[in-house]
Amino acid sequence: MDADSLTETLENAGLSPYQAAVYVALLDLRTATATEIANESDIPTPRVYDVIDALAERGYVEKYEQGTIKVRAHSPGKVLEDLENRIDQLESATAEIEDRWEQPPLEKSTASIVKQFQTVIDRARLFIEQAETRVYVSVTAEQLEMLRDPLKRAHERGVAVYILVNTESSEDRPTVDSIAGICREARYRGLPAPFVASVDRQSACFSHHPDAVNQTGVLVNDEEYTFVFHWFFMTCLWEHGTPIHSEGQDTLPIEYVDIRQLVREARPLFESEATVTVRVEGTDVSTGEPRTIAGTVEEVRSHVGDRESDTQVAGQVLMVVDTGTNRISVGGWNAVVEDVEATRIVITDIADTDEYPSLRAGTEPAE
């Protein structure tokens, strides 16, 4: 490398043009006066003194008196240390640029393929931090630890969190203590499974299980695409999990984030003479605008088979709510023929019954 290239490299490493030129000149001169340095580096003599002082402060050179003031270059250890630090910074910047390039802008992409699992985890963490109503995740024990803090914060702010932990075998199932406090319900499967995160009907993250050959991931910021990943989670993963934790709830108000779970758990109430009062938050199907209604449940229609598994994964379920002035039909995610697509249903009162069942006790969520 010639002197000009070395000077340019030192400038890129953080020295000013004058500082780089003076330091390179001193490497050749070893020891010199300010005038000699100015002549060798083509730096104006009045400026060279300030440049020498600046280099001395950085530990690159030292001044001493030997009849006249002379300057010599220090051992290059300090310079090499600074250069190595700059190299580390550049390598980190390179890795960060690659990561950011792999991670598409959230608002500009509905579905994206990424190559690094860390990108999938980072995006899932972001989605969970922003969650308002519900979160469903399929994770390994290690992945659960990566998401534990955002899941706990979501649970604490009232988001309905459902966790499926996939282990190598049933003997490695997580304990109740390790799950309680971060979710509403949890299950486990003693088999490898993909990583899935479905958040607020709008966002989803997917990656193959750790032993799969193809380790690409999918990031989704679209309700229709999220619906597909959510049903993969429900039918292929959650349905086959073994319950390990459930926050039973037997005091009013009782909240649900999907209509199927409410109908399944509260079916004894609807089949009795009980008067069930609810508040429904959701979207008006005809206008797409947010809509909240309150009233008594007049009718429940469940167009599914008799088996419990059918209730979980198939068929239309709707509820008719009498608001006192109108009869409003309520459906779940992707409701088309109903009046309201519910995102949250809260049982606020139960009357005209002597028995009050304990709801959400070891049951599972479903849309």
Short mmCIF file of C-alpha atoms in Angstrom, two decimals:
data_model
loop_
_atom_site.label_atom_id
_atom_site.label_comp_id
_atom_site.label_asym_id
_atom_site.label_seq_id
_atom_site.Cartn_x
_atom_site.Cartn_y
_atom_site.Cartn_z
CA MET A 1 0.00 0.00 0.00
CA ASP A 2 1.49 3.38 -0.99
CA ALA A 3 1.49 6.47 1.23
CA ASP A 4 -1.57 7.98 -0.42
CA SER A 5 -3.63 4.81 0.06
CA LEU A 6 -2.48 4.49 3.68
CA THR A 7 -3.42 8.12 4.31
CA GLU A 8 -6.86 7.59 2.81
CA THR A 9 -7.39 4.45 4.91
CA LEU A 10 -6.51 6.32 8.11
CA GLU A 11 -9.00 9.03 7.13
CA ASN A 12 -11.67 6.35 6.76
CA ALA A 13 -10.68 5.10 10.22
CA GLY A 14 -11.46 8.45 11.80
CA LEU A 15 -8.44 10.73 11.39
CA SER A 16 -8.76 14.09 9.71
CA PRO A 17 -6.90 14.51 6.39
CA TYR A 18 -4.17 16.57 8.08
CA GLN A 19 -3.82 14.11 10.97
CA ALA A 20 -3.54 11.15 8.60
CA ALA A 21 -0.93 12.93 6.45
CA VAL A 22 1.20 13.93 9.48
CA TYR A 23 1.06 10.44 11.00
CA VAL A 24 2.12 8.76 7.73
CA ALA A 25 4.96 11.29 7.36
CA LEU A 26 6.17 10.49 10.89
CA LEU A 27 6.12 6.76 10.17
CA ASP A 28 8.69 7.47 7.42
CA LEU A 29 10.67 10.16 9.29
CA ARG A 30 10.58 8.38 12.67
CA THR A 31 11.68 11.56 14.47
CA ALA A 32 11.37 15.09 13.10
CA THR A 33 10.76 18.72 13.88
CA ALA A 34 7.49 20.43 13.10
CA THR A 35 9.05 22.10 10.07
CA GLU A 36 10.31 18.78 8.72
CA ILE A 37 6.92 17.21 9.23
CA ALA A 38 5.21 20.10 7.45
CA ASN A 39 7.55 19.76 4.48
CA GLU A 40 7.13 15.97 4.29
CA SER A 41 3.33 16.00 4.61
CA ASP A 42 2.60 19.18 2.61
CA ILE A 43 0.72 20.58 5.60
CA PRO A 44 0.97 24.38 6.17
CA THR A 45 3.50 25.00 8.95
CA PRO A 46 1.11 27.16 11.05
CA ARG A 47 -1.37 24.25 11.10
CA VAL A 48 1.06 21.43 11.80
CA TYR A 49 1.45 22.31 15.49
CA ASP A 50 -2.27 21.88 16.21
CA VAL A 51 -2.29 18.61 14.27
CA ILE A 52 0.67 17.28 16.28
CA ASP A 53 -1.08 18.20 19.54
CA ALA A 54 -4.25 16.39 18.42
CA LEU A 55 -2.30 13.24 17.54
CA ALA A 56 -0.48 13.40 20.87
CA GLU A 57 -3.81 13.53 22.72
CA ARG A 58 -4.88 10.36 20.90
CA GLY A 59 -1.63 8.62 21.91
CA TYR A 60 -0.38 8.28 18.33
CA VAL A 61 2.74 10.51 18.71
CA GLU A 62 4.79 12.13 21.45
CA LYS A 63 6.68 15.40 21.70
CA TYR A 64 10.01 15.78 23.45
CA GLU A 65 12.75 18.40 23.70
CA GLN A 66 16.21 17.80 22.35
CA GLY A 67 17.59 21.27 21.72
CA THR A 68 14.40 21.91 19.80
CA ILE A 69 10.92 20.41 20.03
CA LYS A 70 10.84 17.13 18.18
CA VAL A 71 8.08 14.64 17.48
CA ARG A 72 8.14 10.89 17.02
CA ALA A 73 5.54 8.24 16.38
CA HIS A 74 4.48 6.09 19.30
CA SER A 75 4.53 2.32 19.15
CA PRO A 76 1.62 1.52 16.79
CA GLY A 77 -0.32 -0.42 19.44
CA LYS A 78 -2.85 2.38 20.03
CA VAL A 79 -3.34 2.93 16.30
CA LEU A 80 -3.81 -0.78 15.69
CA GLU A 81 -6.32 -1.00 18.55
CA ASP A 82 -8.36 1.83 17.06
CA LEU A 83 -8.25 0.21 13.63
CA GLU A 84 -9.35 -3.16 15.04
CA ASN A 85 -12.26 -1.47 16.84
CA ARG A 86 -13.26 0.20 13.59
CA ILE A 87 -13.10 -3.18 11.82
CA ASP A 88 -15.41 -4.67 14.47
CA GLN A 89 -17.82 -1.77 14.00
CA LEU A 90 -17.82 -2.22 10.24
CA GLU A 91 -18.42 -5.97 10.57
CA SER A 92 -21.31 -5.32 12.97
CA ALA A 93 -22.72 -2.72 10.62
CA THR A 94 -22.45 -5.18 7.74
CA ALA A 95 -24.38 -7.83 9.69
CA GLU A 96 -27.00 -5.29 10.75
CA ILE A 97 -27.49 -4.10 7.18
CA GLU A 98 -28.01 -7.69 6.06
CA ASP A 99 -30.52 -8.31 8.87
CA ARG A 100 -32.44 -5.14 8.11
CA TRP A 101 -32.46 -5.96 4.41
CA GLU A 102 -33.85 -9.42 5.21
CA GLN A 103 -36.54 -7.89 7.42
CA PRO A 104 -38.99 -6.05 5.14
CA PRO A 105 -40.80 -2.90 6.30
CA LEU A 106 -43.89 -3.87 8.28
CA GLU A 107 -46.20 -1.39 6.60
CA LYS A 108 -45.08 -2.16 3.05
CA SER A 109 -45.29 -5.94 2.91
CA THR A 110 -48.19 -8.33 3.37
CA ALA A 111 -46.14 -11.53 3.07
CA SER A 112 -42.37 -11.92 2.93
CA ILE A 113 -39.86 -14.76 2.89
CA VAL A 114 -36.80 -14.40 5.13
CA LYS A 115 -33.69 -16.54 5.50
CA GLN A 116 -32.79 -16.14 9.17
CA PHE A 117 -34.85 -17.50 12.06
CA GLN A 118 -33.68 -14.60 14.24
CA THR A 119 -35.60 -12.29 11.91
CA VAL A 120 -38.75 -14.38 12.48
CA ILE A 121 -38.31 -14.22 16.27
CA ASP A 122 -37.62 -10.48 16.19
CA ARG A 123 -40.75 -9.81 14.16
CA ALA A 124 -42.84 -12.09 16.41
CA ARG A 125 -41.57 -10.19 19.43
CA LEU A 126 -42.60 -6.92 17.78
CA PHE A 127 -46.06 -8.25 16.92
CA ILE A 128 -46.58 -9.52 20.48
CA GLU A 129 -45.45 -6.21 21.99
CA GLN A 130 -48.13 -4.49 19.89
CA ALA A 131 -50.87 -7.09 20.52
CA GLU A 132 -54.23 -5.80 21.72
CA THR A 133 -56.56 -8.83 21.87
CA ARG A 134 -54.90 -12.23 21.39
CA VAL A 135 -51.71 -14.15 20.72
CA TYR A 136 -51.27 -17.81 19.72
CA VAL A 137 -47.75 -19.27 19.58
CA SER A 138 -46.22 -22.67 18.82
CA VAL A 139 -42.70 -22.75 20.26
CA THR A 140 -39.92 -24.93 21.56
CA ALA A 141 -38.82 -24.47 25.17
CA GLU A 142 -35.87 -22.39 23.96
CA GLN A 143 -38.07 -20.21 21.75
CA LEU A 144 -40.48 -19.71 24.65
CA GLU A 145 -37.64 -18.19 26.67
CA MET A 146 -36.88 -15.82 23.78
CA LEU A 147 -40.48 -14.60 23.88
CA ARG A 148 -41.20 -14.94 27.59
CA ASP A 149 -40.96 -11.25 28.47
CA PRO A 150 -43.18 -9.88 25.67
CA LEU A 151 -45.68 -12.72 26.26
CA LYS A 152 -45.79 -11.91 29.97
CA ARG A 153 -46.32 -8.21 29.28
CA ALA A 154 -49.09 -9.01 26.80
CA HIS A 155 -50.80 -11.31 29.32
CA GLU A 156 -50.55 -8.68 32.05
CA ARG A 157 -52.22 -6.03 29.89
CA GLY A 158 -55.20 -8.32 29.23
CA VAL A 159 -54.26 -9.92 25.91
CA ALA A 160 -55.51 -13.52 25.59
CA VAL A 161 -52.30 -15.55 25.20
CA TYR A 162 -52.31 -19.23 24.16
CA ILE A 163 -49.04 -21.16 24.15
CA LEU A 164 -48.23 -24.55 22.64
CA VAL A 165 -44.80 -25.86 23.69
CA ASN A 166 -43.28 -28.53 21.43
CA THR A 167 -40.75 -30.82 23.09
CA GLU A 168 -38.61 -33.72 21.93
CA SER A 169 -40.70 -36.03 24.10
CA SER A 170 -43.53 -35.84 26.59
CA GLU A 171 -41.00 -36.29 29.40
CA ASP A 172 -39.68 -32.80 28.63
CA ARG A 173 -43.06 -31.14 29.07
CA PRO A 174 -42.89 -27.71 30.75
CA THR A 175 -44.10 -27.34 34.31
CA VAL A 176 -47.15 -25.36 35.31
CA ASP A 177 -44.91 -22.99 37.26
CA SER A 178 -42.91 -22.20 34.13
CA ILE A 179 -46.08 -21.32 32.20
CA ALA A 180 -48.36 -19.69 34.78
CA GLY A 181 -48.39 -15.92 34.69
CA ILE A 182 -47.56 -15.56 31.00
CA CYS A 183 -50.65 -16.99 29.29
CA ARG A 184 -54.33 -17.78 29.60
CA GLU A 185 -53.92 -21.37 28.43
CA ALA A 186 -51.01 -23.66 27.53
CA ARG A 187 -50.49 -27.10 25.99
CA TYR A 188 -47.57 -29.23 24.96
CA ARG A 189 -46.74 -31.78 22.25
CA GLY A 190 -43.94 -34.31 22.47
CA LEU A 191 -43.02 -33.81 18.80
CA PRO A 192 -41.09 -31.25 16.76
CA ALA A 193 -43.33 -28.63 15.18
CA PRO A 194 -43.00 -25.38 13.24
CA PHE A 195 -42.71 -22.04 14.97
CA VAL A 196 -45.98 -20.16 14.60
CA ALA A 197 -47.12 -16.84 16.01
CA SER A 198 -50.61 -15.52 15.21
CA VAL A 199 -51.42 -12.10 16.62
CA ASP A 200 -54.64 -10.06 16.61
CA ARG A 201 -56.01 -11.66 13.41
CA GLN A 202 -53.62 -9.39 11.49
CA SER A 203 -50.05 -10.64 11.83
CA ALA A 204 -48.33 -14.01 11.69
CA CYS A 205 -44.82 -15.48 11.70
CA PHE A 206 -43.90 -18.98 10.59
CA SER A 207 -40.71 -21.03 10.43
CA HIS A 208 -40.07 -24.75 9.96
CA HIS A 209 -39.13 -26.79 13.02
CA PRO A 210 -35.40 -26.63 13.94
CA ASP A 211 -34.50 -29.99 12.36
CA ALA A 212 -36.09 -29.23 9.00
CA VAL A 213 -33.87 -28.92 5.92
CA ASN A 214 -35.59 -25.73 4.77
CA GLN A 215 -35.13 -23.04 7.42
CA THR A 216 -36.78 -20.14 5.62
CA GLY A 217 -39.43 -18.16 7.44
CA VAL A 218 -42.60 -16.32 6.48
CA LEU A 219 -43.70 -12.94 7.85
CA VAL A 220 -47.31 -11.88 7.32
CA ASN A 221 -49.04 -8.58 7.94
CA ASP A 222 -52.42 -9.31 6.40
CA GLU A 223 -55.67 -10.63 7.88
CA GLU A 224 -56.41 -13.17 5.13
CA TYR A 225 -52.93 -14.71 5.20
CA THR A 226 -52.94 -14.71 9.00
CA PHE A 227 -56.24 -16.59 8.94
CA VAL A 228 -54.53 -19.46 7.05
CA PHE A 229 -51.62 -19.70 9.51
CA HIS A 230 -53.99 -19.47 12.45
CA TRP A 231 -56.03 -22.41 11.23
CA PHE A 232 -52.88 -24.41 10.63
CA PHE A 233 -52.02 -23.72 14.26
CA MET A 234 -55.49 -24.69 15.48
CA THR A 235 -56.07 -27.86 13.42
CA CYS A 236 -52.57 -29.32 13.06
CA LEU A 237 -50.95 -28.27 16.33
CA TRP A 238 -53.17 -27.02 19.15
CA GLU A 239 -55.88 -29.62 18.57
CA HIS A 240 -53.37 -32.37 19.30
CA GLY A 241 -51.73 -30.80 22.34
CA THR A 242 -52.14 -31.93 25.94
CA PRO A 243 -53.41 -29.22 28.35
CA ILE A 244 -50.95 -28.25 31.07
CA HIS A 245 -52.32 -24.91 32.28
CA SER A 246 -55.57 -22.99 32.15
CA GLU A 247 -56.69 -19.93 34.04
CA GLY A 248 -60.15 -21.01 35.13
CA GLN A 249 -62.58 -18.13 35.42
CA ASP A 250 -65.83 -18.37 37.33
CA THR A 251 -66.50 -14.77 38.31
CA LEU A 252 -68.07 -12.12 36.12
CA PRO A 253 -67.22 -10.55 33.78
CA ILE A 254 -65.85 -13.40 31.67
CA GLU A 255 -64.05 -12.52 28.46
CA TYR A 256 -63.65 -14.48 25.23
CA VAL A 257 -61.75 -13.58 22.08
CA ASP A 258 -63.55 -16.09 19.84
CA ILE A 259 -67.15 -17.16 19.61
CA ARG A 260 -66.51 -20.91 19.31
CA GLN A 261 -64.84 -21.11 22.69
CA LEU A 262 -67.67 -19.16 24.29
CA VAL A 263 -70.36 -21.38 22.73
CA ARG A 264 -68.54 -24.56 23.70
CA GLU A 265 -67.87 -23.56 27.31
CA ALA A 266 -71.18 -21.82 27.97
CA ARG A 267 -73.38 -24.32 26.14
CA PRO A 268 -75.02 -25.50 29.43
CA LEU A 269 -76.10 -21.91 30.08
CA PHE A 270 -77.58 -21.45 26.62
CA GLU A 271 -79.42 -24.78 26.85
CA SER A 272 -80.92 -23.87 30.24
CA GLU A 273 -83.35 -21.11 31.18
CA ALA A 274 -80.51 -18.75 32.05
CA THR A 275 -80.52 -15.19 30.76
CA VAL A 276 -77.01 -14.41 29.53
CA THR A 277 -76.07 -10.78 28.99
CA VAL A 278 -73.07 -9.99 26.80
CA ARG A 279 -71.09 -7.09 25.41
CA VAL A 280 -69.69 -7.65 21.92
CA GLU A 281 -66.82 -5.65 20.43
CA GLY A 282 -66.04 -6.12 16.78
CA THR A 283 -66.58 -4.89 13.24
CA ASP A 284 -69.79 -4.15 11.36
CA VAL A 285 -69.73 -6.61 8.46
CA SER A 286 -71.56 -4.30 6.06
CA THR A 287 -69.54 -1.13 6.71
CA GLY A 288 -66.20 -2.39 8.03
CA GLU A 289 -66.43 0.11 10.90
CA PRO A 290 -65.84 -0.77 14.59
CA ARG A 291 -69.05 -1.67 16.37
CA THR A 292 -69.96 -2.49 19.98
CA ILE A 293 -73.32 -3.92 21.05
CA ALA A 294 -74.77 -5.13 24.35
CA GLY A 295 -77.80 -7.23 25.14
CA THR A 296 -79.07 -10.69 26.02
CA VAL A 297 -78.27 -13.84 24.08
CA GLU A 298 -81.51 -14.83 22.40
CA GLU A 299 -80.26 -17.70 20.23
CA VAL A 300 -77.12 -19.70 19.50
CA ARG A 301 -76.69 -21.58 16.24
CA SER A 302 -73.89 -24.08 15.93
CA HIS A 303 -73.80 -25.71 12.49
CA VAL A 304 -71.28 -28.37 13.37
CA GLY A 305 -71.17 -32.08 14.09
CA ASP A 306 -71.75 -33.72 17.43
CA ARG A 307 -68.11 -34.54 18.14
CA GLU A 308 -66.09 -32.18 20.31
CA SER A 309 -63.37 -31.92 17.67
CA ASP A 310 -65.94 -30.78 15.10
CA THR A 311 -66.90 -27.90 17.35
CA GLN A 312 -63.29 -26.84 17.53
CA VAL A 313 -62.42 -26.69 13.88
CA ALA A 314 -65.41 -26.63 11.51
CA GLY A 315 -68.79 -25.19 10.67
CA GLN A 316 -70.58 -21.94 11.26
CA VAL A 317 -71.23 -20.67 14.77
CA LEU A 318 -73.30 -17.56 15.39
CA MET A 319 -75.09 -15.89 18.24
CA VAL A 320 -78.15 -13.66 18.11
CA VAL A 321 -78.10 -10.78 20.61
CA ASP A 322 -81.23 -8.84 21.53
CA THR A 323 -80.14 -5.27 22.26
CA GLY A 324 -83.65 -4.16 23.22
CA THR A 325 -84.16 -2.43 19.91
CA ASN A 326 -82.62 -4.85 17.40
CA ARG A 327 -81.71 -8.50 16.99
CA ILE A 328 -78.05 -8.57 15.95
CA SER A 329 -76.34 -11.70 14.61
CA VAL A 330 -72.73 -12.15 15.74
CA GLY A 331 -70.09 -14.33 14.08
CA GLY A 332 -66.39 -15.01 14.49
CA TRP A 333 -63.31 -14.33 12.40
CA ASN A 334 -64.13 -13.78 8.71
CA ALA A 335 -67.86 -13.48 9.39
CA VAL A 336 -69.70 -12.87 6.12
CA VAL A 337 -73.45 -13.41 6.61
CA GLU A 338 -73.66 -12.14 10.21
CA ASP A 339 -74.13 -8.49 11.22
CA VAL A 340 -71.04 -8.25 13.42
CA GLU A 341 -67.63 -9.96 13.29
CA ALA A 342 -66.73 -10.26 16.96
CA THR A 343 -63.20 -9.69 18.24
CA ARG A 344 -64.14 -9.75 21.93
CA ILE A 345 -67.22 -11.09 23.72
CA VAL A 346 -67.73 -10.47 27.43
CA ILE A 347 -70.38 -12.22 29.54
CA THR A 348 -71.44 -9.43 31.88
CA ASP A 349 -74.36 -11.08 33.69
CA ILE A 350 -76.09 -14.46 34.13
CA ALA A 351 -79.59 -14.56 35.59
CA ASP A 352 -82.49 -17.00 36.08
CA THR A 353 -80.35 -20.01 36.92
CA ASP A 354 -79.44 -21.81 40.13
CA GLU A 355 -76.26 -23.27 38.74
CA TYR A 356 -73.23 -21.33 37.59
CA PRO A 357 -70.70 -23.47 35.75
CA SER A 358 -66.99 -22.89 36.05
CA LEU A 359 -65.95 -21.70 32.62
CA ARG A 360 -62.61 -22.02 30.87
CA ALA A 361 -61.37 -24.96 32.89
CA GLY A 362 -58.95 -26.99 30.84
CA THR A 363 -60.62 -26.21 27.52
CA GLU A 364 -59.11 -24.98 24.34
CA PRO A 365 -59.53 -21.94 22.12
CA ALA A 366 -60.97 -22.15 18.64
CA GLU A 367 -62.39 -19.74 16.13
#
